[in-house]
PDB file of C-alpha atoms in Angstrom:
ATOM      1  CA  MET A   1      99.149  66.587 110.909  1.00  0.00           C
ATOM      2  CA  LEU A   2      95.711  65.745 109.558  1.00  0.00           C
ATOM      3  CA  ARG A   3      94.790  69.424 109.328  1.00  0.00           C
ATOM      4  CA  SER A   4      97.854  70.201 107.178  1.00  0.00           C
ATOM      5  CA  LEU A   5      97.106  67.276 104.874  1.00  0.00           C
ATOM      6  CA  VAL A   6      93.544  68.468 104.389  1.00  0.00           C
ATOM      7  CA  GLY A   7      94.837  71.952 103.620  1.00  0.00           C
ATOM      8  CA  SER A   8      97.349  70.569 101.127  1.00  0.00           C
ATOM      9  CA  GLU A   9      94.668  68.504  99.419  1.00  0.00           C
ATOM     10  CA  MET A  10      92.473  71.588  99.140  1.00  0.00           C
ATOM     11  CA  CYS A  11      95.306  73.546  97.553  1.00  0.00           C
ATOM     12  CA  ILE A  12      95.919  70.750  95.046  1.00  0.00           C
ATOM     13  CA  ARG A  13      92.212  70.361  94.305  1.00  0.00           C
ATOM     14  CA  ASP A  14      91.678  74.117  93.920  1.00  0.00           C
ATOM     15  CA  ARG A  15      95.006  74.793  92.211  1.00  0.00           C
ATOM     16  CA  SER A  16      93.381  76.193  89.073  1.00  0.00           C
ATOM     17  CA  LEU A  17      91.705  78.895  91.148  1.00  0.00           C
ATOM     18  CA  PHE A  18      95.039  80.081  92.511  1.00  0.00           C
ATOM     19  CA  VAL A  19      97.140  79.769  89.374  1.00  0.00           C
ATOM     20  CA  ASN A  20      94.784  81.776  87.191  1.00  0.00           C
ATOM     21  CA  ASN A  21      94.131  84.634  89.600  1.00  0.00           C
ATOM     22  CA  ALA A  22      96.367  87.605  88.784  1.00  0.00           C
ATOM     23  CA  ASP A  23      94.838  89.636  91.602  1.00  0.00           C
ATOM     24  CA  LEU A  24      96.068  87.083  94.140  1.00  0.00           C
ATOM     25  CA  TYR A  25      99.649  87.532  92.917  1.00  0.00           C
ATOM     26  CA  ASP A  26      99.179  91.310  92.868  1.00  0.00           C
ATOM     27  CA  CYS A  27      98.097  91.201  96.511  1.00  0.00           C
ATOM     28  CA  ALA A  28     101.043  88.991  97.496  1.00  0.00           C
ATOM     29  CA  ALA A  29     103.470  91.321  95.720  1.00  0.00           C
ATOM     30  CA  ARG A  30     102.027  94.325  97.525  1.00  0.00           C
ATOM     31  CA  ILE A  31     102.381  92.573 100.870  1.00  0.00           C
ATOM     32  CA  PHE A  32     106.015  91.727 100.233  1.00  0.00           C
ATOM     33  CA  ALA A  33     106.776  95.204  98.911  1.00  0.00           C
ATOM     34  CA  VAL A  34     105.101  97.198 101.675  1.00  0.00           C
ATOM     35  CA  VAL A  35     104.676  95.074 104.776  1.00  0.00           C
ATOM     36  CA  GLU A  36     107.715  92.813 104.491  1.00  0.00           C
ATOM     37  CA  THR A  37     109.915  95.364 102.657  1.00  0.00           C
ATOM     38  CA  ASN A  38     111.234  92.576 100.450  1.00  0.00           C
ATOM     39  CA  PRO A  39     111.445  93.868  96.871  1.00  0.00           C
ATOM     40  CA  GLN A  40     112.942  90.622  95.590  1.00  0.00           C
ATOM     41  CA  LYS A  41     109.950  88.566  96.749  1.00  0.00           C
ATOM     42  CA  ALA A  42     107.570  91.240  95.494  1.00  0.00           C
ATOM     43  CA  PHE A  43     109.162  90.997  92.058  1.00  0.00           C
ATOM     44  CA  GLN A  44     108.835  87.203  92.078  1.00  0.00           C
ATOM     45  CA  TYR A  45     105.096  87.517  92.642  1.00  0.00           C
ATOM     46  CA  ARG A  46     104.902  90.152  89.900  1.00  0.00           C
ATOM     47  CA  GLU A  47     106.412  87.608  87.530  1.00  0.00           C
ATOM     48  CA  LYS A  48     103.657  85.172  88.441  1.00  0.00           C
ATOM     49  CA  GLU A  49     101.062  87.891  87.928  1.00  0.00           C
ATOM     50  CA  TYR A  50     102.590  88.637  84.525  1.00  0.00           C
ATOM     51  CA  ARG A  51     102.406  84.974  83.507  1.00  0.00           C
ATOM     52  CA  VAL A  52      98.696  84.878  84.276  1.00  0.00           C
ATOM     53  CA  THR A  53      97.913  88.103  82.407  1.00  0.00           C
ATOM     54  CA  SER A  54     100.283  87.649  79.464  1.00  0.00           C
ATOM     55  CA  GLN A  55      98.424  84.938  77.605  1.00  0.00           C
ATOM     56  CA  VAL A  56      97.860  86.539  74.202  1.00  0.00           C
ATOM     57  CA  ASP A  57      94.677  84.605  73.572  1.00  0.00           C
ATOM     58  CA  GLN A  58      93.230  86.234  76.700  1.00  0.00           C
ATOM     59  CA  TRP A  59      93.926  89.841  75.786  1.00  0.00           C
ATOM     60  CA  ALA A  60      94.205  89.867  72.005  1.00  0.00           C
ATOM     61  CA  ARG A  61      91.846  92.565  70.779  1.00  0.00           C
ATOM     62  CA  ASN A  62      90.309  92.903  74.232  1.00  0.00           C
ATOM     63  CA  GLN A  63      91.026  96.302  75.730  1.00  0.00           C
ATOM     64  CA  THR A  64      90.087  95.431  79.322  1.00  0.00           C
ATOM     65  CA  LYS A  65      92.362  92.390  79.499  1.00  0.00           C
ATOM     66  CA  PHE A  66      95.150  94.239  77.698  1.00  0.00           C
ATOM     67  CA  ASN A  67      94.891  97.040  80.267  1.00  0.00           C
ATOM     68  CA  ARG A  68      95.188  94.437  83.044  1.00  0.00           C
ATOM     69  CA  LEU A  69      98.394  93.179  81.411  1.00  0.00           C
ATOM     70  CA  VAL A  70      99.715  96.742  81.192  1.00  0.00           C
ATOM     71  CA  GLN A  71      98.861  97.226  84.879  1.00  0.00           C
ATOM     72  CA  ALA A  72     100.778  94.039  85.745  1.00  0.00           C
ATOM     73  CA  LEU A  73     103.805  95.176  83.731  1.00  0.00           C
ATOM     74  CA  SER A  74     103.659  98.621  85.295  1.00  0.00           C
ATOM     75  CA  SER A  75     103.656  97.144  88.805  1.00  0.00           C
ATOM     76  CA  MET A  76     106.372  94.693  87.789  1.00  0.00           C
ATOM     77  CA  SER A  77     108.496  97.587  86.504  1.00  0.00           C
ATOM     78  CA  ASN A  78     108.055  99.534  89.728  1.00  0.00           C
ATOM     79  CA  ASP A  79     108.986  96.496  91.822  1.00  0.00           C
ATOM     80  CA  ALA A  80     112.002  95.685  89.629  1.00  0.00           C
ATOM     81  CA  ILE A  81     113.257  99.263  89.947  1.00  0.00           C
ATOM     82  CA  ALA A  82     112.627  99.227  93.713  1.00  0.00           C
ATOM     83  CA  PHE A  83     114.586  95.959  93.936  1.00  0.00           C
ATOM     84  CA  LEU A  84     117.457  97.477  91.929  1.00  0.00           C
ATOM     85  CA  GLU A  85     117.499 100.611  94.106  1.00  0.00           C
ATOM     86  CA  TYR A  86     117.351  98.505  97.289  1.00  0.00           C
ATOM     87  CA  ALA A  87     120.244  96.298  96.166  1.00  0.00           C
ATOM     88  CA  SER A  88     122.267  99.290  95.015  1.00  0.00           C
ATOM     89  CA  ALA A  89     121.728 101.109  98.321  1.00  0.00           C
ATOM     90  CA  ALA A  90     122.714  98.008 100.308  1.00  0.00           C
ATOM     91  CA  GLN A  91     125.860  97.653  98.236  1.00  0.00           C
ATOM     92  CA  GLN A  92     126.739 101.332  98.664  1.00  0.00           C
ATOM     93  CA  GLN A  93     126.082 101.156 102.411  1.00  0.00           C
ATOM     94  CA  GLN A  94     128.320  98.106 102.727  1.00  0.00           C
ATOM     95  CA  ALA A  95     131.074  99.836 100.749  1.00  0.00           C
ATOM     96  CA  ALA A  96     130.823 102.960 102.917  1.00  0.00           C
ATOM     97  CA  THR A  97     130.819 100.901 106.106  1.00  0.00           C
ATOM     98  CA  SER A  98     133.831  98.840 105.102  1.00  0.00           C
ATOM     99  CA  THR A  99     135.883 101.915 104.202  1.00  0.00           C
ATOM    100  CA  THR A 100     135.048 103.968 107.296  1.00  0.00           C
ATOM    101  CA  ASP A 101     135.188 101.344 110.032  1.00  0.00           C
ATOM    102  CA  ALA A 102     136.157  97.708 109.584  1.00  0.00           C
ATOM    103  CA  SER A 103     134.750  96.758 112.990  1.00  0.00           C
ATOM    104  CA  THR A 104     131.186  97.788 112.125  1.00  0.00           C
ATOM    105  CA  SER A 105     131.166  95.792 108.898  1.00  0.00           C
ATOM    106  CA  SER A 106     131.547  92.576 110.885  1.00  0.00           C
ATOM    107  CA  SER A 107     128.115  93.164 112.434  1.00  0.00           C
ATOM    108  CA  SER A 108     126.484  93.168 108.999  1.00  0.00           C
ATOM    109  CA  THR A 109     124.941  89.837 108.037  1.00  0.00           C
ATOM    110  CA  ALA A 110     125.289  90.303 104.269  1.00  0.00           C
ATOM    111  CA  THR A 111     128.681  89.557 102.800  1.00  0.00           C
ATOM    112  CA  PRO A 112     130.037  91.366  99.742  1.00  0.00           C
ATOM    113  CA  VAL A 113     129.351  88.191  97.746  1.00  0.00           C
ATOM    114  CA  ASP A 114     125.726  88.156  98.954  1.00  0.00           C
ATOM    115  CA  LEU A 115     125.323  91.812  98.030  1.00  0.00           C
ATOM    116  CA  LEU A 116     126.852  91.241  94.603  1.00  0.00           C
ATOM    117  CA  LYS A 117     124.441  88.342  93.986  1.00  0.00           C
ATOM    118  CA  GLN A 118     121.530  90.480  95.156  1.00  0.00           C
ATOM    119  CA  MET A 119     122.615  93.268  92.797  1.00  0.00           C
ATOM    120  CA  LYS A 120     122.902  90.800  89.905  1.00  0.00           C
ATOM    121  CA  ASP A 121     119.439  89.400  90.706  1.00  0.00           C
ATOM    122  CA  ALA A 122     118.011  92.929  90.793  1.00  0.00           C
ATOM    123  CA  TYR A 123     119.649  93.822  87.493  1.00  0.00           C
ATOM    124  CA  ASP A 124     118.298  90.588  85.982  1.00  0.00           C
ATOM    125  CA  ALA A 125     114.822  91.472  87.292  1.00  0.00           C
ATOM    126  CA  VAL A 126     114.920  94.767  85.404  1.00  0.00           C
ATOM    127  CA  LYS A 127     116.186  93.053  82.246  1.00  0.00           C
ATOM    128  CA  THR A 128     113.477  90.377  82.544  1.00  0.00           C
ATOM    129  CA  THR A 129     110.833  93.071  82.856  1.00  0.00           C
ATOM    130  CA  GLU A 130     112.230  94.863  79.800  1.00  0.00           C
ATOM    131  CA  SER A 131     112.035  91.580  77.905  1.00  0.00           C
ATOM    132  CA  HIS A 132     108.387  91.080  78.926  1.00  0.00           C
ATOM    133  CA  ILE A 133     107.538  94.609  77.837  1.00  0.00           C
ATOM    134  CA  ASP A 134     109.310  94.130  74.500  1.00  0.00           C
ATOM    135  CA  ALA A 135     107.427  90.869  73.897  1.00  0.00           C
ATOM    136  CA  THR A 136     104.109  92.537  74.717  1.00  0.00           C
ATOM    137  CA  LEU A 137     104.852  95.496  72.466  1.00  0.00           C
ATOM    138  CA  LEU A 138     105.751  93.147  69.627  1.00  0.00           C
ATOM    139  CA  ALA A 139     102.682  90.944  70.105  1.00  0.00           C
ATOM    140  CA  SER A 140     100.275  93.846  70.454  1.00  0.00           C
ATOM    141  CA  GLY A 141     101.732  96.212  67.878  1.00  0.00           C
ATOM    142  CA  ASP A 142      99.381  95.234  65.071  1.00  0.00           C
ATOM    143  CA  TYR A 143      96.125  95.986  66.846  1.00  0.00           C
ATOM    144  CA  MET A 144      96.783  97.751  70.145  1.00  0.00           C
ATOM    145  CA  ASP A 145      99.331 100.374  69.067  1.00  0.00           C
ATOM    146  CA  ALA A 146      96.749 103.163  69.127  1.00  0.00           C
ATOM    147  CA  GLU A 147      95.765 102.393  72.718  1.00  0.00           C
ATOM    148  CA  ASP A 148      96.947 104.232  75.827  1.00  0.00           C
ATOM    149  CA  GLY A 149      98.280 100.981  77.287  1.00  0.00           C
ATOM    150  CA  TYR A 150     100.653 100.544  74.377  1.00  0.00           C
ATOM    151  CA  ARG A 151     102.063 104.025  74.922  1.00  0.00           C
ATOM    152  CA  LYS A 152     102.379 103.335  78.660  1.00  0.00           C
ATOM    153  CA  LEU A 153     104.484 100.282  77.859  1.00  0.00           C
ATOM    154  CA  GLU A 154     106.798 102.389  75.726  1.00  0.00           C
ATOM    155  CA  VAL A 155     107.206 104.843  78.627  1.00  0.00           C
ATOM    156  CA  LEU A 156     107.873 101.972  81.051  1.00  0.00           C
ATOM    157  CA  ARG A 157     110.579 100.644  78.723  1.00  0.00           C
ATOM    158  CA  LYS A 158     112.354 104.013  78.831  1.00  0.00           C
ATOM    159  CA  LYS A 159     111.980 104.181  82.616  1.00  0.00           C
ATOM    160  CA  LEU A 160     113.637 100.777  82.981  1.00  0.00           C
ATOM    161  CA  ASN A 161     116.469 101.803  80.654  1.00  0.00           C
ATOM    162  CA  THR A 162     117.092 104.872  82.801  1.00  0.00           C
ATOM    163  CA  ALA A 163     117.159 102.761  85.978  1.00  0.00           C
ATOM    164  CA  THR A 164     119.722 100.344  84.573  1.00  0.00           C
ATOM    165  CA  ARG A 165     121.939 103.184  83.378  1.00  0.00           C
ATOM    166  CA  LYS A 166     121.903 104.736  86.870  1.00  0.00           C
ATOM    167  CA  ALA A 167     122.789 101.456  88.597  1.00  0.00           C
ATOM    168  CA  ASN A 168     126.203  99.912  88.321  1.00  0.00           C
ATOM    169  CA  LYS A 169     125.972  96.752  86.266  1.00  0.00           C
ATOM    170  CA  PRO A 170     127.164  93.826  88.403  1.00  0.00           C
ATOM    171  CA  GLN A 171     130.161  91.903  87.143  1.00  0.00           C
TER     172      GLN A 171
END
């Protein structure tokens, strides 16, 4: 008990170190994406990484920090698309299972409602990422539009649009 309290106090005391470290969130997202195979959790950590890197006063007219933001949005886009593809595949697998053999669908732990919620969450993740990219493009357009990072963001926006068109929008 005492050990956990000490650990909690250290986390509270050192909170600023954790909150402002985009690389920590990047590492957590990679762990959830690769080791845990949990694209939803990976995306959640990408959102935290984005929040740390998206402060305009940090990257305004600073190429290195702007590139870090672009890197965060690129990773966030990849994780959002992976989440959407994962949810779509799970939904398609459940639909195929329920039409071919009703007895095998009972062994699945995810219900159609769960899968629909997961698909909606994945679709929302892609839309959230698009919104973050749009905001960054708007905020950086006056002084970063000639940079490679700005063009990468435009490409990412198109990639996300393509992913949402391929997936069935949840109702």
